[in-house]
CSV table of C-alpha atoms (C1' of nucleotides) in Angstrom, one decimal:
chain,number,residue,atom,x,y,z
L,1,UNK,CA,3.2,5.3,-1.0
L,2,UNK,CA,-0.2,3.2,-1.2
L,3,UNK,CA,-2.0,2.2,-4.4
L,4,UNK,CA,-5.5,4.2,-3.6
L,5,UNK,CA,-3.3,7.7,-2.6
L,6,UNK,CA,-1.1,7.3,-5.6
L,7,UNK,CA,-4.4,6.8,-7.6
L,8,UNK,CA,-6.5,9.8,-6.2
L,9,UNK,CA,-3.2,11.6,-7.5
L,10,UNK,CA,-2.6,10.5,-10.7
L,11,UNK,CA,-6.7,11.4,-10.9
L,12,UNK,CA,-6.2,14.7,-9.8
L,13,UNK,CA,-3.5,15.7,-12.2
L,14,UNK,CA,-5.1,16.0,-15.0
L,15,UNK,CA,-7.7,18.2,-13.3
L,16,UNK,CA,-9.3,19.2,-10.5
L,17,UNK,CA,-12.0,16.9,-9.5
L,18,UNK,CA,-14.3,16.8,-6.6
L,19,UNK,CA,-14.5,13.8,-4.0
L,20,UNK,CA,-17.2,11.5,-5.8
L,21,UNK,CA,-15.9,12.7,-9.1
L,22,UNK,CA,-12.0,11.0,-8.1
L,23,UNK,CA,-13.6,8.1,-7.1
L,24,UNK,CA,-15.3,7.3,-10.1
L,25,UNK,CA,-12.0,8.5,-11.9
L,26,UNK,CA,-10.2,6.1,-10.0
L,27,UNK,CA,-12.7,3.4,-10.9
L,28,UNK,CA,-12.3,4.2,-14.5
L,29,UNK,CA,-8.4,4.3,-14.2
L,30,UNK,CA,-8.7,1.3,-12.9
L,31,UNK,CA,-10.8,-0.3,-15.2
L,32,UNK,CA,-13.1,-1.2,-12.3
L,33,UNK,CA,-10.9,-2.7,-10.3
L,34,UNK,CA,-10.1,-0.3,-7.2
L,35,UNK,CA,-13.3,1.3,-5.6
L,36,UNK,CA,-12.0,3.7,-3.3
L,37,UNK,CA,-14.4,4.1,-0.1
L,38,UNK,CA,-15.2,7.0,1.8
L,39,UNK,CA,-13.6,6.3,4.2
L,40,UNK,CA,-10.3,5.8,2.6
L,41,UNK,CA,-10.7,8.8,0.0
L,42,UNK,CA,-11.6,11.5,2.3
L,43,UNK,CA,-8.7,10.3,5.1
L,44,UNK,CA,-6.5,10.5,2.4
L,45,UNK,CA,-7.4,13.9,1.0
L,46,UNK,CA,-6.9,15.4,4.3
L,47,UNK,CA,-3.5,13.9,4.5
L,48,UNK,CA,-2.0,14.9,1.2
L,49,UNK,CA,-3.4,18.8,2.3
L,50,UNK,CA,-2.0,18.3,5.1
L,51,UNK,CA,1.9,17.4,3.2
L,52,UNK,CA,0.7,20.4,0.9
L,53,UNK,CA,0.8,17.7,-2.4
L,54,UNK,CA,-3.4,19.1,-2.7
L,55,UNK,CA,-5.5,21.7,-1.7
L,56,UNK,CA,-9.2,23.1,-2.6
L,57,UNK,CA,-9.4,24.3,-6.1
L,58,UNK,CA,-13.4,26.1,-5.7
L,59,UNK,CA,-17.0,25.0,-3.9
L,60,UNK,CA,-19.7,24.4,-6.0
L,61,UNK,CA,-23.5,23.8,-5.8
L,62,UNK,CA,-25.8,21.8,-7.5
L,63,UNK,CA,-29.0,21.2,-6.4
L,64,UNK,CA,-28.3,21.8,-2.7
L,65,UNK,CA,-25.3,19.2,-2.9
L,66,UNK,CA,-22.0,20.6,-2.4
L,67,UNK,CA,-19.1,19.9,-4.1
L,68,UNK,CA,-15.7,20.1,-3.1
L,69,UNK,CA,-12.7,20.3,-5.5
L,70,UNK,CA,-9.5,19.6,-5.3
L,71,UNK,CA,-6.5,20.1,-7.4
L,72,UNK,CA,-2.9,18.6,-6.6
L,73,UNK,CA,-0.5,22.0,-6.3
L,74,UNK,CA,3.1,21.8,-7.4
L,75,UNK,CA,4.4,19.9,-4.3
L,76,UNK,CA,1.8,17.4,-5.3
L,77,UNK,CA,2.8,17.1,-9.0
L,78,UNK,CA,6.1,16.5,-8.2
L,79,UNK,CA,5.5,13.5,-5.5
L,80,UNK,CA,3.4,12.6,-8.6
L,81,UNK,CA,6.4,12.5,-10.6
L,82,UNK,CA,9.0,11.1,-8.6
L,83,UNK,CA,6.4,8.1,-7.7
L,84,UNK,CA,5.8,7.5,-11.1
L,85,UNK,CA,10.0,7.4,-12.5
L,86,UNK,CA,10.2,4.7,-9.2
L,87,UNK,CA,7.4,2.5,-10.2
L,88,UNK,CA,8.5,2.8,-14.1
L,89,UNK,CA,11.4,1.4,-13.1
L,90,UNK,CA,10.3,-1.8,-11.0
L,91,UNK,CA,7.4,-2.4,-13.9
L,92,UNK,CA,11.0,-2.3,-16.4
L,93,UNK,CA,12.5,-4.7,-14.5
L,94,UNK,CA,9.3,-6.9,-13.8
L,95,UNK,CA,8.6,-7.1,-17.6
L,96,UNK,CA,12.2,-7.4,-18.0
L,97,UNK,CA,12.2,-11.0,-15.9
L,98,UNK,CA,8.8,-12.2,-16.7
L,99,UNK,CA,9.3,-11.7,-20.6
L,100,UNK,CA,13.0,-13.6,-20.3
L,101,UNK,CA,11.9,-16.8,-18.2
L,102,UNK,CA,8.6,-16.6,-20.7
D,1,UNK,CA,-0.5,-5.3,-2.8
D,2,UNK,CA,2.3,-2.4,-1.1
D,3,UNK,CA,5.2,-1.9,-2.7
D,4,UNK,CA,7.6,-4.0,-0.1
D,5,UNK,CA,5.5,-7.1,-0.5
D,6,UNK,CA,6.0,-6.0,-4.8
D,7,UNK,CA,9.9,-6.0,-4.5
D,8,UNK,CA,10.2,-8.9,-3.0
D,9,UNK,CA,8.3,-11.0,-5.2
D,10,UNK,CA,10.1,-9.3,-8.4
D,11,UNK,CA,13.4,-9.9,-6.9
D,12,UNK,CA,12.2,-13.2,-6.8
D,13,UNK,CA,10.8,-13.5,-10.2
D,14,UNK,CA,14.7,-13.4,-11.5
D,15,UNK,CA,15.4,-16.5,-9.4
D,16,UNK,CA,15.3,-17.8,-5.7
D,17,UNK,CA,17.1,-15.8,-3.2
D,18,UNK,CA,17.1,-16.3,1.0
D,19,UNK,CA,16.3,-13.8,2.9
D,20,UNK,CA,19.3,-11.7,3.1
D,21,UNK,CA,19.9,-11.5,-0.6
D,22,UNK,CA,16.5,-10.5,-1.1
D,23,UNK,CA,17.0,-7.4,1.0
D,24,UNK,CA,19.8,-7.0,-1.0
D,25,UNK,CA,18.1,-7.4,-3.6
D,26,UNK,CA,15.7,-5.4,-3.2
D,27,UNK,CA,18.0,-2.6,-2.2
D,28,UNK,CA,20.0,-2.6,-5.8
D,29,UNK,CA,16.5,-2.7,-7.4
D,30,UNK,CA,15.2,0.3,-6.0
D,31,UNK,CA,19.0,2.0,-6.4
D,32,UNK,CA,18.8,2.5,-2.8
D,33,UNK,CA,15.3,3.6,-1.4
D,34,UNK,CA,14.0,0.2,-0.6
D,35,UNK,CA,15.5,-0.9,2.7
D,36,UNK,CA,13.4,-4.0,3.7
D,37,UNK,CA,13.7,-4.4,7.2
D,38,UNK,CA,14.0,-7.7,9.0
D,39,UNK,CA,10.3,-7.5,10.0
D,40,UNK,CA,8.6,-6.9,6.3
D,41,UNK,CA,10.6,-9.2,5.3
D,42,UNK,CA,9.7,-12.5,6.7
D,43,UNK,CA,6.3,-11.1,7.7
D,44,UNK,CA,5.7,-11.0,3.5
D,45,UNK,CA,7.3,-14.4,3.2
D,46,UNK,CA,5.6,-15.9,5.6
D,47,UNK,CA,2.4,-14.8,4.1
D,48,UNK,CA,3.2,-15.4,0.1
D,49,UNK,CA,3.8,-18.7,1.7
D,50,UNK,CA,0.6,-18.7,2.7
D,51,UNK,CA,-0.9,-17.7,-0.6
D,52,UNK,CA,1.1,-19.9,-2.3
D,53,UNK,CA,3.3,-17.3,-4.3
D,54,UNK,CA,6.4,-18.2,-3.6
D,55,UNK,CA,7.9,-22.0,-1.6
D,56,UNK,CA,10.9,-23.5,-0.4
D,57,UNK,CA,13.7,-23.8,-2.6
D,58,UNK,CA,16.2,-25.6,-0.7
D,59,UNK,CA,18.6,-25.0,2.4
D,60,UNK,CA,22.0,-24.4,2.4
D,61,UNK,CA,24.5,-24.3,4.9
D,62,UNK,CA,27.8,-21.9,5.1
D,63,UNK,CA,29.8,-21.7,8.1
D,64,UNK,CA,27.6,-22.3,11.0
D,65,UNK,CA,24.7,-20.1,9.3
D,66,UNK,CA,21.4,-21.4,7.6
D,67,UNK,CA,20.5,-19.9,4.3
D,68,UNK,CA,16.8,-20.5,3.7
D,69,UNK,CA,16.1,-20.1,-0.6
D,70,UNK,CA,12.9,-19.3,-1.4
D,71,UNK,CA,11.8,-18.9,-5.1
D,72,UNK,CA,8.1,-17.9,-7.1
D,73,UNK,CA,5.5,-20.8,-7.3
D,74,UNK,CA,3.6,-20.6,-10.5
D,75,UNK,CA,0.7,-18.4,-9.0
D,76,UNK,CA,3.7,-16.5,-7.4
D,77,UNK,CA,4.9,-15.3,-11.6
D,78,UNK,CA,1.2,-15.0,-12.3
D,79,UNK,CA,0.1,-12.6,-9.3
D,80,UNK,CA,3.2,-10.9,-10.3
D,81,UNK,CA,2.9,-10.4,-13.9
D,82,UNK,CA,-0.8,-9.1,-13.0
D,83,UNK,CA,0.1,-7.0,-10.7
D,84,UNK,CA,2.9,-5.8,-13.3
D,85,UNK,CA,0.7,-5.2,-15.4
D,86,UNK,CA,-1.8,-3.0,-13.7
D,87,UNK,CA,0.6,-1.1,-12.5
D,88,UNK,CA,2.2,-0.6,-15.8
D,89,UNK,CA,-1.3,0.8,-16.6
D,90,UNK,CA,-1.1,3.6,-13.9
D,91,UNK,CA,2.4,4.4,-14.9
D,92,UNK,CA,1.6,4.9,-18.2
D,93,UNK,CA,-1.6,7.0,-17.7
D,94,UNK,CA,1.0,9.3,-15.4
D,95,UNK,CA,3.3,9.7,-17.6
D,96,UNK,CA,1.2,10.8,-20.6
D,97,UNK,CA,-0.7,13.4,-18.0
D,98,UNK,CA,2.3,14.3,-16.4
D,99,UNK,CA,3.8,14.6,-20.3
D,100,UNK,CA,0.8,16.9,-21.5
D,101,UNK,CA,0.9,18.9,-18.4
D,102,UNK,CA,5.1,19.9,-19.4
J,1,DA,C1',37.3,-5.8,22.5
J,2,DA,C1',34.2,-3.6,19.8
J,3,DC,C1',32.5,-2.4,15.3
J,4,DT,C1',30.6,-4.4,10.5
J,5,DG,C1',28.9,-7.5,7.7
J,6,DT,C1',25.8,-11.7,7.2
J,7,DA,C1',21.6,-14.0,8.6
J,8,DT,C1',17.3,-15.9,10.1
J,9,DA,C1',13.3,-15.1,13.6
J,10,DT,C1',10.4,-12.3,16.5
J,11,DC,C1',7.5,-8.5,19.0
J,12,DG,C1',4.7,-3.9,19.7
J,13,DT,C1',3.9,0.1,17.5
J,14,DC,C1',1.7,2.5,13.8
J,15,DC,C1',-0.9,3.8,9.6
J,16,DA,C1',-3.6,3.4,5.2
J,17,DT,C1',-7.2,0.7,4.0
J,18,DC,C1',-11.6,-1.3,4.4
J,19,DG,C1',-16.2,-1.8,5.5
J,20,DA,C1',-20.1,0.3,8.1
J,21,DT,C1',-22.8,4.0,9.3
J,22,DA,C1',-24.7,8.0,8.7
J,23,DT,C1',-27.0,12.5,6.5
J,24,DA,C1',-29.0,14.3,2.5
J,25,DT,C1',-31.3,14.7,-2.9
J,26,DG,C1',-33.0,14.2,-6.4
J,27,DG,C1',-34.5,10.8,-10.3
J,28,DA,C1',-36.5,6.1,-12.0
J,29,DG,C1',-38.8,2.5,-11.6
J,30,DT,C1',-42.2,-0.6,-9.5
A,1,DA,C1',-46.5,7.0,-2.3
A,2,DC,C1',-42.3,4.4,-1.7
A,3,DT,C1',-38.2,1.9,-3.0
A,4,DC,C1',-34.1,1.9,-4.6
A,5,DC,C1',-30.1,4.0,-6.9
A,6,DA,C1',-26.9,7.7,-7.8
A,7,DT,C1',-24.8,11.6,-6.0
A,8,DA,C1',-21.7,13.7,-2.4
A,9,DT,C1',-19.9,14.5,1.9
A,10,DA,C1',-17.9,12.8,6.4
A,11,DT,C1',-16.8,9.6,10.6
A,12,DC,C1',-15.8,5.6,13.1
A,13,DG,C1',-13.9,0.6,14.6
A,14,DA,C1',-11.2,-2.8,12.9
A,15,DT,C1',-8.0,-4.8,9.8
A,16,DG,C1',-3.5,-5.9,7.9
A,17,DG,C1',0.7,-4.8,6.2
A,18,DA,C1',5.1,-2.1,6.9
A,19,DC,C1',8.5,0.1,10.6
A,20,DG,C1',11.8,0.0,14.3
A,21,DA,C1',13.9,-2.0,18.0
A,22,DT,C1',15.7,-6.3,19.9
A,23,DA,C1',17.4,-10.9,19.7
A,24,DT,C1',21.0,-14.6,18.4
A,25,DA,C1',24.9,-16.0,16.4
A,26,DC,C1',29.3,-16.2,13.5
A,27,DA,C1',33.1,-14.7,10.9
A,28,DG,C1',36.4,-10.7,9.5
A,29,DT,C1',38.1,-6.1,10.6
A,30,DT,C1',39.9,-2.4,13.4
DNA sequence: AACTGTATATCGTCCATCGATATATGGAGT
DNA sequence: ACTCCATATATCGATGGACGATATACAGTT
């Protein structure tokens, strides 16, 4: 799983968000480093929905603009947990190596 | 940066390795989850060399088989450190979220 | 003789990301 | 009034890294 997709899962892990909200959340989460474009985001959302990792939470209409909220499914949360565990392992290993070498 | 490429950097972070050695190191590092194919590995090595993140360490010949050892450059070590820091941040955030939700 | 492990290398395909483009509303600035 | 920016979703072509297959070659095992 690539970084943008992972960050979408992390963002949705906290609470349901709509597309634009996810973009902003990922930007904040990454200290402004990662800006997910619309193309990447909606493609990822479609893909994750197909994989039963996210699903439509609700739709809100505000000032003529529709907001489509998505949430993690149980599967999605599991995938997030597994993906995080694996990444955690790599990071721990890398930190040990980097510290050891000074 | 994608996972296989990152794992190559982590593997080389410990000590210089030859191609096949990197494959085995990554496999161990990932508990058998990630098996980098030759195509991915040598392409990544070429790319990372082009980016001045890895370089040829030495060549050894053993039983007619050449072993080409690569090592991280200073730039490569910096990139590894930065990439690790960013990933560490994401993982920490994800763990906080996952724990908070139980 | 065939298979597995070690070792490097190339090639075509696939897929997620990226950047651009489109559409639409509302608010702020000039 | 006009323009720009933020909000909001959606699609499309191009790019690039990963994947799987294939090739070559030697050594040890079955």
